[in-house]
Amino acid sequence: MSIIANFQIPYTQFLDHTGDVVQPLPEFALDCENLTPLYRAMVENRTFDAKAIALQRTGRMGTYASSLGQEAIGVGIGSIMREDDILVPSYREYGAQFWRGVRMKEILLYWSGDERSNNFENQKTDLPICVTIGAHPAHAVGVAYALKLRGKNQVAVCTLGDGATSKGDFYEAINAAGVWNLPLVFVVSNNQFAISIRYEQQTAAKTIAQKAIAAGFAGEQIDGNDVIAVRHSVDQALQKARRGGGPTLIEAITYRMSDHTTADDASRYRSKEELSEQWAYEPISRLRNYLIKKEAWTKDEEDTLIKNSAAIVQEEVDEYLNTPPREPSSMFDHLYENLPAAYAEQQAELMEKGSAHV
Amino acid sequence: MSEITLVEAINQALTYEMAHDPGVIVLGEDVGANGGVFRATLGLQEKFGEDRVLDTPLSEVLIGAMSIGMSVMKLRPVAEIQFSGFLYSNLDHIINHASRMRNRTQGRLSCPMVIRSPSGGGIHAPEHHSESPEAMFAHIPGIRVVIPSSPLRAYRLLLAAIRDPDPVIFLEPTRLYRLFKQEVPDNGKAELLDVCLTIREGRDITLVSWGAMMNEVQIAAETLSEEGIEAEIIDVATIKPLDMETILNSVAKTGRCVIVHEAPRSAGFGAEIAANLAEHALLSLFAPVCRVTGYDAVMPLARLEKSYIPSVEKIINAVKKTIAFA
């Protein structure tokens, strides 16, 4: 017998959960000026998250999927993608979306049930959130194929969760990404839960990263709560893709601190103790500790950030709350580019009755 | 000009459009060097290269799903699913994404993509190779469902489908692929979508059909003509959205309607046409609307498929019965 294939899955962490440096930092992280924007973005993300849940709890918004505890992944990705790259997101990477120009108001509008939310004012090319789990990695293959054909060294970044990696579509997507050596970075937020289903129930594989090996390209694991690791690994993967080096799968280990959505009650399947232990590992305090140790962050700055974040979020919330629902007849406005004559009568019916439910 | 078959007309349309629009990408299983299992994509890879004529892994979900990503990026993918029986795994992507990307983003993104797939029975193919699933697709808001019934219409409808800014499911009747030839000028002229085509005028009865059954319907009409019954024939061509106006105008003239399709009867697309006639044409009708369809049974394997597919005689009998009613 001889061995014909071997593989290894590297794991990357720069800051441990206390904010201590565990290995030499990548160059961008040597200057704390480069880290404070990441810190600010994560705090804004968390402030937004808390407000969104409050809106839902007070009946002013529909079901919401929180990103609590996972802020480093979205922010790390968003901060390093090129403007003309394409994000193909799942629904917990608001940090990446915000960084790329999606407005908080738009995310709120989306979860309130309004299609206008996805007509992003300041981001015209990224895909909207994909609700059907694991479908969009295969869309991302098409996006990346188009980018490769275009030849401008653009890369598609697809974010997904651990649950999505159990879907057939995911395997079809990574398989094809490997075959065509596409400029495509998959970032799996392994937050340990698919609603109530834990990692061990999802797969017997030791890592999700190793699934990329089966598709013929590199997979790696990172501490998804270390924003430096996220940004660094995504940066490396993007550079590789731009050089024609093909796809990468990054498994970012994190923990879903929230319920699955506001419609879920995680206390049915996980203990308070388990959750409270996880507060020691979340991404924001470790970076704050590090910045404070480096004397790059003060209490005044923290106070100002908290105040400013609340103000930024509130402004977006106000705009969201002041957005009237769209006209009922508008459900036909973008069904097709030009509404076929066959449906004109139905649209006219809605126009005639307006908002009346008759 | 030489005459060509329907499958050659498909190839001619793909070749024309790939030559005129660099955004058109053909993808699917065996579409490259092999030219497709029916040879619809013959020679395309040689002409347009491997980047634009793309052999995919054996991965039907991927084919539909990546077409979404490509079309969002403003390419014009024309995907081939080898048989419509293998198209069902794509329903998630067609229903949940392709059909609604434009609406979901309020026009910011859209999916101008075509999924071509052979459908229907009559060629003695194995299981899952002979169904007529058009009604399932016709129920999905936001897409078009187009079915050609001759080489000329295949060429013109496919060009229209590729140029259409929204997703099109293009079902090609395998039974007609090589059944007859026609002159098809390669002039890039597209047919209008969303309209029924009246291909024979007649005063006595309206025959409404599409796809492969148009063959039996036309033979039936010629036979009936010899007996003095003049049938008007409407090829629906675009199943969704349905041009009911053309059908209603015809029925207003003839007062009788027989709808012919190969797919199962219950909730078949004929039911939609019949319901519209009941709503809008009741006072022009001399006789009940009649459906001649496949059975509500699983499409039998090859040895029994002839017993399943409506015959010319069955159509003639339905017409005579309808005319005899009043």
XYZ file of C-alpha atoms in Angstrom:
684
model
C 0.000 0.000 0.000
C 1.152 3.506 -0.712
C -0.345 6.867 0.173
C -1.465 8.783 -2.927
C -2.878 11.882 -1.236
C -2.254 13.758 1.954
C -3.771 16.891 3.277
C -3.512 19.304 6.124
C -5.874 21.963 7.367
C -4.064 24.967 8.799
C -5.582 27.001 11.596
C -4.916 30.709 11.996
C -5.339 32.922 15.032
C -3.452 36.101 15.862
C -5.261 37.382 18.931
C -6.414 34.916 21.528
C -9.650 35.537 23.363
C -7.979 37.788 25.902
C -6.410 39.966 23.223
C -2.886 38.558 23.608
C -0.865 38.144 20.419
C -0.173 34.452 19.790
C 1.915 34.772 16.628
C 3.533 37.630 14.702
C 0.849 39.909 13.336
C 0.360 40.437 9.598
C 1.673 43.747 8.360
C -1.590 45.672 8.264
C -2.207 44.832 11.922
C 1.106 46.246 13.109
C -0.383 49.716 12.840
C -3.286 50.130 15.255
C -4.635 52.874 12.989
C -5.610 50.039 10.679
C -7.384 48.162 13.440
C -9.559 50.868 14.959
C -11.807 51.086 11.864
C -12.444 47.347 12.229
C -13.209 47.824 15.891
C -15.593 50.679 15.162
C -17.377 48.670 12.489
C -17.869 45.714 14.824
C -19.284 47.940 17.548
C -21.642 49.600 15.059
C -22.702 46.171 13.836
C -23.477 45.065 17.395
C -25.315 48.278 18.185
C -27.382 47.786 15.055
C -28.090 44.202 16.015
C -29.397 45.101 19.462
C -31.615 47.784 17.987
C -32.986 45.432 15.332
C -33.961 42.907 17.991
C -35.600 45.667 20.026
C -37.598 46.713 16.950
C -38.792 43.178 16.443
C -39.656 42.702 20.114
C -41.716 45.869 20.100
C -43.630 44.897 16.993
C -41.971 47.358 14.666
C -40.149 44.830 12.510
C -40.537 41.195 11.404
C -38.353 38.194 12.118
C -34.676 39.115 12.352
C -31.512 37.006 12.198
C -28.918 38.424 14.559
C -25.150 38.445 14.012
C -24.271 38.760 17.711
C -20.857 37.244 18.342
C -20.098 36.877 14.635
C -19.284 40.499 13.835
C -15.609 39.866 13.089
C -16.382 37.716 10.074
C -18.511 40.218 8.191
C -16.308 43.165 9.097
C -13.106 41.306 8.258
C -14.451 40.304 4.848
C -15.950 43.686 4.008
C -12.814 45.572 4.981
C -10.551 43.774 2.529
C -12.729 43.098 -0.524
C -12.152 45.362 -3.488
C -15.032 47.637 -4.372
C -15.564 45.849 -7.703
C -15.510 42.371 -6.145
C -18.902 40.742 -5.686
C -20.353 39.622 -2.360
C -22.828 36.723 -2.470
C -24.051 36.691 1.105
C -26.069 34.614 3.482
C -27.890 36.468 6.240
C -25.506 37.025 9.141
C -22.730 38.981 7.491
C -24.204 42.454 7.874
C -20.748 43.748 8.738
C -19.564 42.938 5.214
C -22.675 44.404 3.652
C -22.438 47.652 5.643
C -18.787 48.044 4.763
C -19.701 47.637 1.109
C -22.340 50.324 1.179
C -25.544 48.549 2.111
C -27.468 50.789 4.484
C -28.694 49.681 7.899
C -32.060 51.062 6.900
C -32.120 48.607 4.019
C -31.443 45.595 6.234
C -34.224 46.708 8.574
C -36.555 47.216 5.642
C -35.688 43.726 4.388
C -36.618 42.069 7.672
C -39.757 44.162 7.822
C -40.809 42.540 4.547
C -40.146 45.091 1.819
C -38.459 44.187 -1.468
C -37.217 47.736 -1.960
C -34.613 46.933 0.679
C -32.578 44.923 -1.834
C -32.425 47.726 -4.330
C -29.388 48.990 -2.458
C -28.869 52.732 -2.842
C -25.094 52.580 -2.636
C -24.251 49.045 -3.697
C -25.430 48.105 -7.142
C -23.706 44.815 -7.907
C -23.649 42.585 -4.799
C -26.295 39.931 -4.512
C -29.013 40.266 -1.913
C -29.212 38.038 1.166
C -30.064 34.458 0.209
C -32.609 32.919 2.543
C -32.718 29.402 1.057
C -29.795 27.808 2.837
C -26.892 26.736 0.687
C -28.428 27.682 -2.667
C -26.278 30.717 -3.294
C -22.816 29.080 -3.399
C -23.924 27.709 -6.766
C -25.003 31.209 -7.834
C -21.580 32.420 -6.762
C -20.019 29.926 -9.179
C -21.830 31.677 -12.030
C -20.799 35.075 -10.716
C -17.167 33.983 -10.441
C -17.273 32.417 -13.890
C -18.495 35.721 -15.310
C -15.758 37.589 -13.444
C -13.091 35.240 -14.764
C -14.386 35.720 -18.293
C -14.333 39.477 -17.788
C -10.630 39.282 -16.911
C -10.382 42.212 -14.536
C -9.077 40.207 -11.581
C -12.312 40.588 -9.679
C -13.263 37.963 -7.110
C -16.577 36.695 -5.797
C -16.896 36.110 -2.059
C -19.642 33.783 -0.896
C -20.541 33.641 2.777
C -22.480 30.737 4.179
C -23.032 28.861 7.406
C -22.138 25.421 8.699
C -25.636 24.113 7.965
C -25.309 25.096 4.309
C -22.366 22.749 3.909
C -24.689 19.773 4.289
C -26.614 20.706 1.156
C -25.993 19.061 -2.189
C -25.893 22.457 -3.895
C -22.842 23.342 -1.813
C -20.962 20.292 -3.033
C -21.960 20.937 -6.624
C -20.699 24.502 -6.187
C -17.307 23.721 -4.655
C -16.788 20.919 -7.141
C -17.326 23.237 -10.098
C -15.290 26.042 -8.513
C -12.400 23.604 -8.363
C -12.855 22.298 -11.907
C -12.777 25.804 -13.392
C -10.248 27.231 -10.940
C -12.596 30.147 -10.311
C -11.834 33.420 -8.530
C -14.138 32.552 -5.678
C -13.663 32.644 -1.907
C -16.094 30.700 0.249
C -16.238 31.871 3.843
C -18.143 29.487 6.078
C -19.222 31.002 9.373
C -19.181 27.891 11.487
C -21.255 29.208 14.366
C -21.874 25.692 15.708
C -25.618 25.782 15.074
C -28.111 25.373 12.231
C -31.092 26.512 14.281
C -30.866 23.747 16.907
C -28.676 21.278 15.013
C -25.137 21.169 16.305
C -21.978 20.670 14.333
C -21.659 16.969 15.228
C -25.165 16.361 13.912
C -24.335 18.190 10.707
C -21.201 16.330 9.715
C -18.768 13.693 10.895
C -15.902 15.589 9.252
C -13.368 17.034 11.652
C -13.456 20.320 9.779
C -15.603 21.940 7.121
C -12.430 23.309 5.585
C -11.378 19.831 4.494
C -14.400 19.604 2.211
C -12.527 21.959 -0.111
C -9.762 19.363 -0.385
C -12.260 16.943 -1.912
C -13.096 19.627 -4.469
C -9.453 20.082 -5.317
C -8.567 23.358 -3.658
C -7.273 24.685 -0.382
C -9.346 24.843 2.773
C -8.283 26.430 6.002
C -9.658 27.127 9.420
C -9.394 30.413 11.236
C -10.552 31.892 14.499
C -13.611 33.693 13.199
C -13.746 35.811 16.331
C -10.325 37.264 15.597
C -10.950 40.002 13.068
C -7.237 40.166 12.257
C -7.270 36.499 11.271
C -10.423 36.952 9.200
C -9.075 39.947 7.336
C -5.689 38.364 6.813
C -6.980 35.018 5.541
C -9.557 36.580 3.263
C -6.873 38.932 1.967
C -4.581 35.989 1.157
C -7.419 34.129 -0.552
C -8.427 37.196 -2.585
C -4.834 37.771 -3.696
C -4.489 34.143 -4.671
C -7.717 34.326 -6.685
C -6.580 37.521 -8.436
C -3.338 35.795 -9.412
C -5.333 33.043 -11.075
C -4.766 30.662 -8.192
C -8.415 29.678 -7.949
C -10.832 29.210 -5.076
C -10.300 28.942 -1.333
C -12.586 27.820 1.442
C -12.144 29.536 4.780
C -13.916 28.002 7.734
C -14.271 30.731 10.349
C -14.909 29.225 13.767
C -17.357 31.311 15.726
C -20.334 30.929 17.991
C -23.909 32.080 17.510
C -24.550 34.089 20.678
C -28.120 34.885 19.612
C -31.139 32.749 18.970
C -31.290 31.521 15.384
C -33.723 34.340 14.685
C -36.135 36.321 16.793
C -38.642 33.524 16.079
C -36.390 31.013 17.819
C -35.794 30.278 21.502
C -32.350 28.745 21.861
C -32.907 27.972 25.540
C -34.806 24.910 24.316
C -31.589 23.351 23.103
C -28.648 25.025 24.841
C -27.960 25.903 28.427
C -27.453 29.353 29.927
C -24.081 28.159 31.173
C -22.909 27.235 27.698
C -23.906 30.634 26.367
C -22.377 32.619 29.200
C -19.074 30.783 28.830
C -18.967 31.918 25.222
C -18.955 35.578 26.217
C -15.277 35.115 27.017
C -14.530 34.415 23.351
C -16.566 37.002 21.463
C -14.709 39.195 18.972
C -15.145 42.751 20.207
C -13.662 42.723 23.699
C -10.495 40.920 22.617
C -9.674 43.584 20.056
C -10.508 46.313 22.557
C -8.171 44.692 25.098
C -5.449 44.555 22.505
C -5.920 48.187 21.460
C -5.931 49.323 25.086
C -2.753 47.353 25.774
C -1.166 49.071 22.785
C -2.404 52.410 24.152
C -4.289 52.902 20.915
C -7.723 53.171 22.462
C -8.992 55.290 25.357
C -12.060 55.374 27.493
C -13.040 58.670 25.903
C -12.807 57.134 22.450
C -14.907 54.205 23.629
C -17.564 56.500 25.066
C -17.649 58.559 21.880
C -17.882 55.441 19.729
C -20.803 54.079 21.705
C -22.590 57.409 21.538
C -21.904 57.826 17.820
C -22.880 54.274 16.972
C -26.196 54.730 18.722
C -26.772 57.956 16.808
C -25.868 56.381 13.441
C -28.189 53.451 14.083
C -30.989 55.683 15.330
C -30.848 57.797 12.201
C -31.205 54.686 10.074
C -33.999 53.362 12.277
C -35.888 56.641 11.970
C -35.606 56.554 8.223
C -36.748 52.935 8.192
C -39.728 53.654 10.410
C -40.702 56.583 8.198
C -40.723 54.490 5.039
C -44.346 53.917 4.027
C -45.248 50.528 2.547
C -45.137 50.332 -1.219
C -48.281 50.449 -3.310
C -49.966 47.028 -3.629
C -49.972 47.273 -7.419
C -46.171 47.561 -7.320
C -45.981 43.787 -6.829
C -46.183 43.708 -10.621
C -43.683 46.505 -11.268
C -40.574 44.317 -11.341
C -42.054 40.911 -12.030
C -40.737 41.183 -15.585
C -38.833 43.966 -17.270
C -42.023 44.789 -19.134
C -45.216 43.451 -17.647
C -46.796 41.002 -20.094
C -50.254 42.012 -21.291
C -51.621 38.855 -19.641
C -51.150 40.381 -16.174
C -52.169 43.978 -16.881
C -55.692 43.319 -15.682
C -54.503 41.964 -12.335
C -52.252 44.940 -11.824
C -55.087 47.284 -12.734
C -57.270 45.565 -10.139
C -54.676 46.305 -7.468
C -54.338 49.873 -8.679
C -58.047 50.383 -8.476
C -58.487 49.010 -5.002
C -55.289 50.617 -3.676
C -54.566 49.535 -0.135
C -58.127 48.414 0.554
C -58.382 44.713 1.343
C -61.409 43.922 -0.739
C -31.899 27.371 -49.297
C -31.785 23.858 -47.879
C -34.315 22.627 -45.400
C -33.312 21.796 -41.828
C -34.722 19.867 -38.879
C -35.912 21.390 -35.624
C -32.757 20.379 -33.791
C -30.674 21.907 -36.578
C -32.741 25.066 -36.265
C -31.894 25.195 -32.553
C -28.245 24.881 -33.466
C -28.606 27.580 -36.109
C -30.207 29.969 -33.612
C -27.505 29.336 -30.999
C -24.785 29.850 -33.604
C -26.371 33.057 -34.856
C -26.794 34.566 -31.426
C -23.363 33.540 -30.144
C -21.830 35.194 -33.199
C -23.807 38.386 -32.641
C -23.783 38.692 -28.843
C -20.505 37.949 -27.046
C -22.438 37.695 -23.774
C -24.196 34.494 -24.825
C -22.738 31.454 -23.058
C -23.873 27.894 -23.738
C -23.455 25.507 -20.836
C -24.522 22.005 -19.938
C -23.491 18.390 -19.879
C -21.757 17.179 -23.053
C -22.542 20.371 -24.968
C -18.914 20.875 -26.007
C -16.926 18.392 -28.081
C -19.862 16.009 -28.065
C -22.256 18.657 -29.378
C -24.994 17.702 -26.938
C -26.750 14.345 -26.700
C -29.168 15.469 -29.433
C -26.431 17.439 -31.263
C -28.202 20.731 -30.655
C -24.877 22.355 -29.766
C -22.860 20.677 -32.516
C -19.835 22.681 -33.591
C -20.431 25.544 -31.164
C -17.362 24.882 -29.035
C -15.178 24.705 -32.114
C -16.504 28.061 -33.264
C -16.734 29.930 -29.992
C -14.244 28.256 -27.675
C -14.369 26.397 -24.387
C -14.986 29.534 -22.340
C -18.290 30.249 -24.083
C -19.399 26.687 -24.728
C -18.953 25.136 -21.389
C -19.004 21.447 -20.533
C -20.170 21.309 -16.935
C -19.703 18.566 -14.364
C -22.629 16.157 -14.133
C -24.420 18.583 -11.936
C -27.893 19.735 -12.955
C -28.484 21.926 -9.922
C -25.254 23.712 -10.677
C -26.199 24.292 -14.313
C -29.372 26.165 -13.431
C -27.910 27.858 -10.374
C -24.753 29.117 -12.019
C -26.853 30.477 -14.865
C -28.443 32.693 -12.226
C -25.048 33.994 -11.161
C -23.938 34.483 -14.763
C -27.074 36.327 -15.772
C -26.958 38.552 -12.702
C -23.510 39.512 -14.008
C -25.113 40.456 -17.334
C -24.092 37.423 -19.352
C -26.796 35.608 -21.324
C -26.463 31.950 -20.339
C -28.282 29.351 -22.405
C -28.211 26.221 -20.289
C -29.039 22.769 -21.556
C -30.543 20.172 -19.251
C -30.265 16.919 -21.160
C -33.848 15.833 -20.514
C -36.630 17.630 -18.714
C -36.830 14.719 -16.269
C -33.522 15.961 -14.880
C -34.748 19.508 -14.595
C -36.742 19.025 -11.403
C -33.724 19.306 -9.111
C -33.447 22.830 -10.484
C -36.886 23.888 -9.324
C -35.501 25.442 -6.137
C -33.298 27.738 -8.160
C -35.903 28.501 -10.812
C -38.718 29.195 -8.360
C -36.792 30.729 -5.488
C -34.167 32.700 -7.346
C -34.225 33.003 -11.148
C -37.890 33.931 -11.292
C -37.718 36.492 -8.523
C -34.288 38.111 -8.603
C -35.700 41.076 -10.521
C -38.594 41.508 -8.098
C -36.460 40.790 -5.038
C -34.078 43.579 -5.968
C -36.754 45.799 -7.503
C -35.015 45.777 -10.845
C -31.431 46.179 -9.610
C -30.488 42.651 -10.707
C -32.181 40.286 -13.124
C -31.751 36.874 -14.709
C -31.881 36.986 -18.514
C -31.234 33.259 -18.841
C -32.637 30.400 -20.883
C -32.874 26.804 -19.748
C -33.339 24.574 -22.779
C -34.560 21.074 -22.213
C -35.915 18.347 -24.468
C -39.329 17.151 -23.357
C -42.200 14.900 -24.324
C -42.454 11.295 -25.382
C -42.437 9.276 -28.553
C -38.765 8.542 -29.111
C -38.526 5.294 -27.127
C -36.209 6.822 -24.553
C -35.552 5.395 -21.065
C -37.457 6.399 -17.935
C -37.536 10.117 -17.016
C -36.836 11.094 -20.643
C -40.394 11.525 -21.908
C -42.443 13.768 -19.627
C -44.160 17.041 -20.482
C -43.706 19.271 -17.432
C -44.768 22.625 -18.919
C -47.687 23.196 -16.540
C -45.413 22.997 -13.512
C -43.300 25.802 -14.886
C -46.322 27.777 -16.040
C -47.323 28.140 -12.383
C -44.181 30.094 -11.506
C -44.554 33.893 -11.545
C -41.713 35.813 -13.175
C -40.628 33.377 -15.863
C -41.608 32.545 -19.412
C -42.300 29.061 -20.723
C -41.800 28.666 -24.455
C -42.335 25.562 -26.610
C -41.606 25.500 -30.342
C -43.431 23.240 -32.777
C -41.517 23.585 -36.038
C -37.954 24.280 -37.197
C -38.820 27.862 -38.175
C -40.541 28.611 -34.902
C -37.765 26.887 -32.940
C -35.207 29.201 -34.543
C -37.223 32.353 -34.056
C -38.538 31.543 -30.580
C -35.124 30.556 -29.269
C -33.635 33.814 -30.528
C -36.458 35.668 -28.794
C -35.909 33.656 -25.610
C -32.191 34.419 -25.507
C -32.841 38.119 -26.113
C -35.608 38.259 -23.521
C -34.592 40.150 -20.369
C -36.226 37.583 -18.064
C -35.756 33.838 -17.441
C -37.179 31.494 -20.051
C -37.790 27.756 -19.770
C -37.513 26.549 -23.361
C -38.951 23.055 -23.794
C -38.003 21.349 -27.030
C -40.242 18.530 -28.269
C -37.912 15.599 -28.852
C -40.475 13.923 -31.097
C -40.155 16.811 -33.554
C -36.373 17.122 -33.390
C -35.925 15.221 -36.656
C -39.491 14.530 -37.753
C -39.602 17.004 -40.605
C -37.559 19.698 -42.305
C -38.341 23.253 -43.196
C -36.620 26.205 -44.740
C -35.273 28.413 -41.950
C -33.610 31.618 -43.127
C -30.638 32.360 -40.887
C -31.435 36.049 -40.671
C -31.590 36.531 -36.901
C -35.279 37.330 -37.042
C -36.983 36.510 -33.742
C -40.586 35.559 -33.168
C -42.613 37.641 -30.744
C -42.967 36.003 -27.362
C -46.156 36.178 -25.294
C -48.386 35.699 -28.318
C -50.176 32.673 -29.678
C -49.617 31.941 -33.349
C -52.594 31.197 -35.538
C -51.185 28.759 -38.053
C -54.360 27.701 -39.836
C -57.584 29.617 -40.245
C -60.937 27.912 -40.043
C -64.530 28.701 -39.245
C -65.840 25.576 -37.508
C -63.671 24.880 -34.474
C -60.563 26.150 -32.704
C -57.807 23.652 -31.971
C -55.388 24.893 -29.340
C -52.117 23.079 -28.785
C -48.341 23.444 -28.515
C -45.117 21.544 -28.993
C -45.079 18.029 -30.392
C -48.869 17.669 -30.398
C -49.057 20.371 -33.058
C -48.021 17.645 -35.472
C -51.038 15.435 -34.714
C -53.304 18.472 -34.555
C -52.292 19.571 -38.058
C -52.758 16.104 -39.505
C -56.171 15.957 -37.844
C -57.114 19.340 -39.301
C -56.162 18.276 -42.836
C -58.198 15.093 -42.500
C -61.174 17.004 -41.126
C -60.896 19.491 -43.966
C -61.381 16.680 -46.441
C -64.660 16.034 -44.672
C -65.621 19.682 -44.857
C -64.747 20.652 -41.298
C -62.443 23.665 -41.211
C -60.436 23.931 -38.017
C -58.548 27.005 -36.872
C -55.236 25.991 -35.285
C -53.555 28.011 -32.598
C -50.014 27.195 -31.545
C -49.776 28.663 -28.037
C -45.944 28.749 -28.327
C -45.523 30.889 -25.206
C -47.301 28.909 -22.493
C -46.539 31.557 -19.918
C -47.562 34.327 -20.084
C -50.605 33.117 -21.976
C -52.029 35.193 -24.817
C -55.668 34.420 -24.118
C -56.849 37.187 -26.410
C -55.929 35.316 -29.585
C -57.700 32.194 -28.340
C -60.793 34.147 -27.283
C -60.980 35.920 -30.643
C -60.807 32.611 -32.427
C -63.438 30.979 -30.228
C -65.683 34.003 -30.687
C -65.569 33.144 -34.378
C -65.802 29.332 -34.235
C -67.822 28.827 -31.025
C -65.998 25.562 -30.348
C -62.675 24.659 -28.810
C -60.633 21.514 -28.399
C -57.410 21.797 -26.412
C -54.763 19.197 -27.078
C -51.735 18.478 -24.919
C -49.536 15.509 -24.181
C -49.122 16.206 -20.454
C -51.472 14.679 -17.837
C -54.957 16.128 -17.841
C -55.452 17.227 -14.206
C -54.050 20.696 -13.608
C -52.495 20.484 -17.057
C -52.111 23.749 -18.900
C -55.268 22.975 -20.868
C -57.198 23.493 -17.653
C -56.008 27.079 -17.497
C -57.165 27.738 -21.042
C -60.487 25.999 -20.407
C -61.045 28.028 -17.250
C -60.391 31.235 -19.162
C -62.852 30.173 -21.837
C -65.446 29.456 -19.148
C -64.876 32.910 -17.675
C -64.720 34.926 -20.853
C -66.215 32.974 -23.744
C -69.252 31.225 -22.326
C -71.676 33.126 -24.509
C -69.766 32.388 -27.708
C -69.591 28.657 -27.085
C -71.900 26.263 -28.915
C -70.452 23.242 -27.170
C -68.460 22.357 -24.041
C -64.728 22.962 -24.241
C -63.021 19.640 -24.768
C -59.577 18.511 -23.683
C -57.602 15.795 -25.434
C -54.643 15.029 -23.222
C -52.305 12.457 -21.822
C -53.616 10.394 -18.947
C -53.287 11.097 -15.234
C -50.889 8.208 -15.119
C -47.135 8.009 -14.922
C -45.757 8.401 -18.432
C -45.264 4.757 -19.441
C -41.929 3.417 -20.556
C -41.300 3.083 -24.268
C -43.447 0.054 -25.042
C -46.650 1.763 -23.974
C -45.914 5.378 -24.755
C -47.991 5.350 -27.935
C -51.009 4.411 -25.845
C -50.397 7.463 -23.699
C -49.816 10.167 -26.301
C -53.069 11.485 -27.839
C -53.496 10.159 -31.363
C -54.737 11.894 -34.511
C -57.887 9.740 -34.321
C -58.544 10.838 -30.765
C -58.329 14.472 -31.823
C -60.605 13.896 -34.814
C -63.155 12.119 -32.634
C -63.094 14.951 -30.089
C -63.670 17.492 -32.847
C -66.542 15.535 -34.340
C -68.139 15.061 -30.926
C -67.831 18.780 -30.193
C -69.344 19.714 -33.538
C -72.115 17.175 -33.112
C -73.064 18.747 -29.761
C -74.433 21.839 -31.485
